[in-house]
Amino acid sequence: MNRRIVIVGFMGSGKTTIAEALGRKLECDVTDLDLFITEREDRSPAEIIAQAGESEFRNAETVALRDVLENNEAQVIALGGGAWANEANRALVAAHGCLSVWLDAPFELCWERIASSETIRPLAPDRATAAKLYHDRNESYRLSDRRIRVSSDDSPTAMAEKILDR
Ligand code: S3P
């Protein structure tokens, strides 16, 4: 594989677990951008958003993405749900020749996972807010190179296989 894969999609679409499954299949390194930011900033995206605001987080996200694309060996990169909505981030991913893959999961599935997860998602505090964001974001997700539909029946490994088939 010579093109790096960048996984995009809404919160709860399974980006992190599917990226890990893909990494196991390809026997390659995986970087999760939110984790990278957490380690670098010593606080999670949720904490940055709560303490400094979303725009500060978006700046940190773009700086981190550039750093990962320029200096990191990972062949698979999972973005946070909002990263792909930022045109500058899409341009960075394209400039580095990566293949963007959208995990297109139905809203109900994303919301179920958001609501039951321990991960704090400050931008999806309730169902209505999350649903609006989901619909707003779809326009940018459509700009990715590949669209892979996700259903609750698919295991992360099955999803990784689907991505490789495509
Ligand atoms: C965000 C999604 C989160 C995280 C931050 C903002 C978003 O990542 O980056 O809370 O704007 O959709 P996940 O998609 O991994 O939950």
mmCIF file of C-alpha atoms and ligand atoms in Angstrom:
data_model
loop_
_atom_site.group_PDB
_atom_site.id
_atom_site.type_symbol
_atom_site.label_atom_id
_atom_site.label_comp_id
_atom_site.label_asym_id
_atom_site.label_seq_id
_atom_site.Cartn_x
_atom_site.Cartn_y
_atom_site.Cartn_z
ATOM 1 C CA MET A 1 0.000 0.000 0.000
ATOM 2 C CA ASN A 2 1.492 3.304 -0.951
ATOM 3 C CA ARG A 3 -1.310 5.747 -0.167
ATOM 4 C CA ARG A 4 -1.985 6.554 3.438
ATOM 5 C CA ILE A 5 -5.577 6.148 4.508
ATOM 6 C CA VAL A 6 -7.357 8.885 6.421
ATOM 7 C CA ILE A 7 -10.557 7.793 8.149
ATOM 8 C CA VAL A 8 -13.291 10.405 8.489
ATOM 9 C CA GLY A 9 -16.860 10.329 9.735
ATOM 10 C CA PHE A 10 -19.210 11.508 12.425
ATOM 11 C CA MET A 11 -18.698 10.940 16.136
ATOM 12 C CA GLY A 12 -19.614 7.341 16.911
ATOM 13 C CA SER A 13 -19.139 6.092 13.345
ATOM 14 C CA GLY A 14 -16.302 3.832 14.544
ATOM 15 C CA LYS A 15 -13.271 5.681 13.189
ATOM 16 C CA THR A 16 -10.872 4.699 15.952
ATOM 17 C CA THR A 17 -11.774 1.016 16.210
ATOM 18 C CA ILE A 18 -11.970 0.539 12.440
ATOM 19 C CA ALA A 19 -8.619 2.312 11.960
ATOM 20 C CA GLU A 20 -7.110 -0.070 14.521
ATOM 21 C CA ALA A 21 -8.585 -3.083 12.731
ATOM 22 C CA LEU A 22 -7.214 -1.765 9.455
ATOM 23 C CA GLY A 23 -3.802 -1.334 11.054
ATOM 24 C CA ARG A 24 -3.866 -4.966 12.234
ATOM 25 C CA LYS A 25 -4.781 -6.186 8.753
ATOM 26 C CA LEU A 26 -2.159 -4.071 7.026
ATOM 27 C CA GLU A 27 0.385 -4.585 9.812
ATOM 28 C CA CYS A 28 1.049 -0.885 9.881
ATOM 29 C CA ASP A 29 1.082 1.959 12.374
ATOM 30 C CA VAL A 30 -2.130 3.808 13.129
ATOM 31 C CA THR A 31 -2.463 7.315 14.504
ATOM 32 C CA ASP A 32 -5.620 8.596 16.110
ATOM 33 C CA LEU A 33 -5.553 12.374 15.803
ATOM 34 C CA ASP A 34 -7.545 12.996 19.003
ATOM 35 C CA LEU A 35 -5.148 10.777 20.944
ATOM 36 C CA PHE A 36 -2.169 12.516 19.354
ATOM 37 C CA ILE A 37 -3.615 15.884 20.438
ATOM 38 C CA THR A 38 -4.335 14.546 23.939
ATOM 39 C CA GLU A 39 -0.756 13.380 24.370
ATOM 40 C CA ARG A 40 0.721 16.563 22.951
ATOM 41 C CA GLU A 41 -1.481 18.997 24.872
ATOM 42 C CA ASP A 42 -1.818 16.846 27.964
ATOM 43 C CA ARG A 43 -5.581 17.298 27.797
ATOM 44 C CA SER A 44 -8.316 15.759 25.694
ATOM 45 C CA PRO A 45 -10.191 17.477 22.852
ATOM 46 C CA ALA A 46 -13.189 17.719 25.212
ATOM 47 C CA GLU A 47 -11.058 19.464 27.832
ATOM 48 C CA ILE A 48 -9.549 21.850 25.275
ATOM 49 C CA ILE A 49 -13.022 22.726 23.969
ATOM 50 C CA ALA A 50 -14.345 23.249 27.512
ATOM 51 C CA GLN A 51 -11.373 25.302 28.695
ATOM 52 C CA ALA A 52 -10.327 27.246 25.608
ATOM 53 C CA GLY A 53 -13.249 27.005 23.205
ATOM 54 C CA GLU A 54 -13.857 25.163 19.961
ATOM 55 C CA SER A 55 -11.854 27.502 17.734
ATOM 56 C CA GLU A 56 -8.735 26.985 19.865
ATOM 57 C CA PHE A 57 -9.276 23.236 19.538
ATOM 58 C CA ARG A 58 -9.677 23.544 15.760
ATOM 59 C CA ASN A 59 -6.343 25.370 15.564
ATOM 60 C CA ALA A 60 -4.650 22.671 17.614
ATOM 61 C CA GLU A 61 -6.305 20.038 15.410
ATOM 62 C CA THR A 62 -4.936 21.526 12.189
ATOM 63 C CA VAL A 63 -1.426 21.942 13.648
ATOM 64 C CA ALA A 64 -1.533 18.335 14.874
ATOM 65 C CA LEU A 65 -2.792 17.026 11.537
ATOM 66 C CA ARG A 66 -0.021 18.820 9.665
ATOM 67 C CA ASP A 67 2.524 17.413 12.069
ATOM 68 C CA VAL A 68 1.191 13.863 11.688
ATOM 69 C CA LEU A 69 1.124 14.124 7.887
ATOM 70 C CA GLU A 70 4.623 15.568 7.719
ATOM 71 C CA ASN A 71 6.442 13.655 10.418
ATOM 72 C CA ASN A 72 4.568 10.503 11.301
ATOM 73 C CA GLU A 73 5.021 7.100 9.687
ATOM 74 C CA ALA A 74 1.453 5.949 10.325
ATOM 75 C CA GLN A 75 -0.225 4.519 7.222
ATOM 76 C CA VAL A 76 -3.679 4.863 8.731
ATOM 77 C CA ILE A 77 -4.854 8.072 10.387
ATOM 78 C CA ALA A 78 -8.206 8.436 12.151
ATOM 79 C CA LEU A 79 -9.452 12.026 12.382
ATOM 80 C CA GLY A 80 -11.840 13.498 14.949
ATOM 81 C CA GLY A 81 -15.385 13.940 13.667
ATOM 82 C CA GLY A 82 -15.088 17.669 12.983
ATOM 83 C CA ALA A 83 -11.671 17.714 11.340
ATOM 84 C CA TRP A 84 -12.948 16.902 7.857
ATOM 85 C CA ALA A 85 -15.406 19.806 7.945
ATOM 86 C CA ASN A 86 -12.431 22.173 7.896
ATOM 87 C CA GLU A 87 -11.347 22.913 4.338
ATOM 88 C CA ALA A 88 -7.744 23.535 5.399
ATOM 89 C CA ASN A 89 -7.581 20.005 6.811
ATOM 90 C CA ARG A 90 -9.042 18.490 3.640
ATOM 91 C CA ALA A 91 -6.451 20.391 1.615
ATOM 92 C CA LEU A 92 -3.644 19.090 3.836
ATOM 93 C CA VAL A 93 -4.831 15.502 3.432
ATOM 94 C CA ALA A 94 -5.064 15.918 -0.358
ATOM 95 C CA ALA A 95 -1.664 17.635 -0.573
ATOM 96 C CA HIS A 96 -0.125 14.612 1.138
ATOM 97 C CA GLY A 97 -1.717 12.243 -1.361
ATOM 98 C CA CYS A 98 -3.774 10.383 1.242
ATOM 99 C CA LEU A 99 -6.936 8.444 0.454
ATOM 100 C CA SER A 100 -9.842 9.710 2.537
ATOM 101 C CA VAL A 101 -12.441 7.148 3.573
ATOM 102 C CA TRP A 102 -15.787 8.244 5.001
ATOM 103 C CA LEU A 103 -17.423 5.871 7.454
ATOM 104 C CA ASP A 104 -21.030 6.667 6.665
ATOM 105 C CA ALA A 105 -22.984 5.457 9.676
ATOM 106 C CA PRO A 106 -26.681 6.210 10.211
ATOM 107 C CA PHE A 107 -27.409 8.906 12.760
ATOM 108 C CA GLU A 108 -29.247 6.512 15.083
ATOM 109 C CA LEU A 109 -26.199 4.295 15.370
ATOM 110 C CA CYS A 110 -23.871 7.255 16.000
ATOM 111 C CA TRP A 111 -26.201 8.708 18.602
ATOM 112 C CA GLU A 112 -26.618 5.381 20.387
ATOM 113 C CA ARG A 113 -22.841 5.128 20.682
ATOM 114 C CA ILE A 114 -22.370 8.782 21.665
ATOM 115 C CA ALA A 115 -25.034 8.515 24.360
ATOM 116 C CA SER A 116 -23.639 5.295 25.838
ATOM 117 C CA SER A 117 -19.928 6.103 25.547
ATOM 118 C CA GLU A 118 -17.651 7.242 28.345
ATOM 119 C CA THR A 119 -15.961 9.652 25.940
ATOM 120 C CA ILE A 120 -17.189 13.192 26.531
ATOM 121 C CA ARG A 121 -18.354 14.877 23.319
ATOM 122 C CA PRO A 122 -19.058 18.525 24.170
ATOM 123 C CA LEU A 123 -20.337 19.277 20.672
ATOM 124 C CA ALA A 124 -23.021 16.592 20.897
ATOM 125 C CA PRO A 125 -24.560 17.213 24.327
ATOM 126 C CA ASP A 126 -28.053 16.142 23.290
ATOM 127 C CA ARG A 127 -29.764 14.344 20.465
ATOM 128 C CA ALA A 128 -31.097 17.431 18.658
ATOM 129 C CA THR A 129 -27.708 19.180 18.650
ATOM 130 C CA ALA A 130 -25.997 16.020 17.450
ATOM 131 C CA ALA A 131 -28.597 15.486 14.710
ATOM 132 C CA LYS A 132 -28.142 19.010 13.377
ATOM 133 C CA LEU A 133 -24.372 18.657 13.349
ATOM 134 C CA TYR A 134 -24.695 15.265 11.644
ATOM 135 C CA HIS A 135 -26.742 16.757 8.818
ATOM 136 C CA ASP A 136 -24.512 19.824 8.499
ATOM 137 C CA ARG A 137 -21.374 17.695 8.356
ATOM 138 C CA ASN A 138 -22.631 15.278 5.704
ATOM 139 C CA GLU A 139 -21.909 17.774 2.961
ATOM 140 C CA SER A 140 -18.208 17.773 3.765
ATOM 141 C CA TYR A 141 -17.991 14.015 4.347
ATOM 142 C CA ARG A 142 -19.302 13.564 0.814
ATOM 143 C CA LEU A 143 -16.090 15.182 -0.427
ATOM 144 C CA SER A 144 -14.023 12.196 0.697
ATOM 145 C CA ASP A 145 -12.522 9.772 -1.841
ATOM 146 C CA ARG A 146 -14.436 6.696 -0.679
ATOM 147 C CA ARG A 147 -17.716 6.196 1.133
ATOM 148 C CA ILE A 148 -18.179 3.052 3.178
ATOM 149 C CA ARG A 149 -21.564 2.424 4.744
ATOM 150 C CA VAL A 150 -21.479 1.292 8.334
ATOM 151 C CA SER A 151 -24.183 -0.745 10.005
ATOM 152 C CA SER A 152 -24.427 -2.036 13.545
ATOM 153 C CA ASP A 153 -23.997 -5.596 12.211
ATOM 154 C CA ASP A 154 -20.497 -4.940 10.891
ATOM 155 C CA SER A 155 -17.545 -5.781 13.132
ATOM 156 C CA PRO A 156 -14.483 -3.503 12.946
ATOM 157 C CA THR A 157 -12.630 -6.312 11.147
ATOM 158 C CA ALA A 158 -15.429 -6.678 8.587
ATOM 159 C CA MET A 159 -15.341 -2.921 8.046
ATOM 160 C CA ALA A 160 -11.565 -2.980 7.572
ATOM 161 C CA GLU A 161 -12.047 -5.706 4.932
ATOM 162 C CA LYS A 162 -14.683 -3.616 3.188
ATOM 163 C CA ILE A 163 -12.262 -0.696 3.041
ATOM 164 C CA LEU A 164 -9.510 -2.897 1.611
ATOM 165 C CA ASP A 165 -11.893 -4.320 -0.995
ATOM 166 C CA ARG A 166 -12.596 -0.807 -2.172
HETATM 167 C C1 S3P B 1 -15.477 16.312 17.489
HETATM 168 C C2 S3P B 1 -15.317 14.942 17.544
HETATM 169 C C3 S3P B 1 -14.470 14.298 18.547
HETATM 170 C C4 S3P B 1 -13.373 15.237 19.029
HETATM 171 C C5 S3P B 1 -13.968 16.534 19.492
HETATM 172 C C6 S3P B 1 -14.755 17.248 18.394
HETATM 173 C C7 S3P B 1 -16.368 16.876 16.453
HETATM 174 O O1 S3P B 1 -13.867 13.126 17.989
HETATM 175 O O2 S3P B 1 -12.448 15.480 18.018
HETATM 176 O O3 S3P B 1 -14.792 16.292 20.611
HETATM 177 O O4 S3P B 1 -16.332 18.102 16.222
HETATM 178 O O5 S3P B 1 -17.120 16.088 15.818
HETATM 179 P P1 S3P B 1 -14.691 11.760 17.667
HETATM 180 O O6 S3P B 1 -15.296 11.910 16.315
HETATM 181 O O7 S3P B 1 -13.642 10.711 17.694
HETATM 182 O O8 S3P B 1 -15.702 11.596 18.741
#
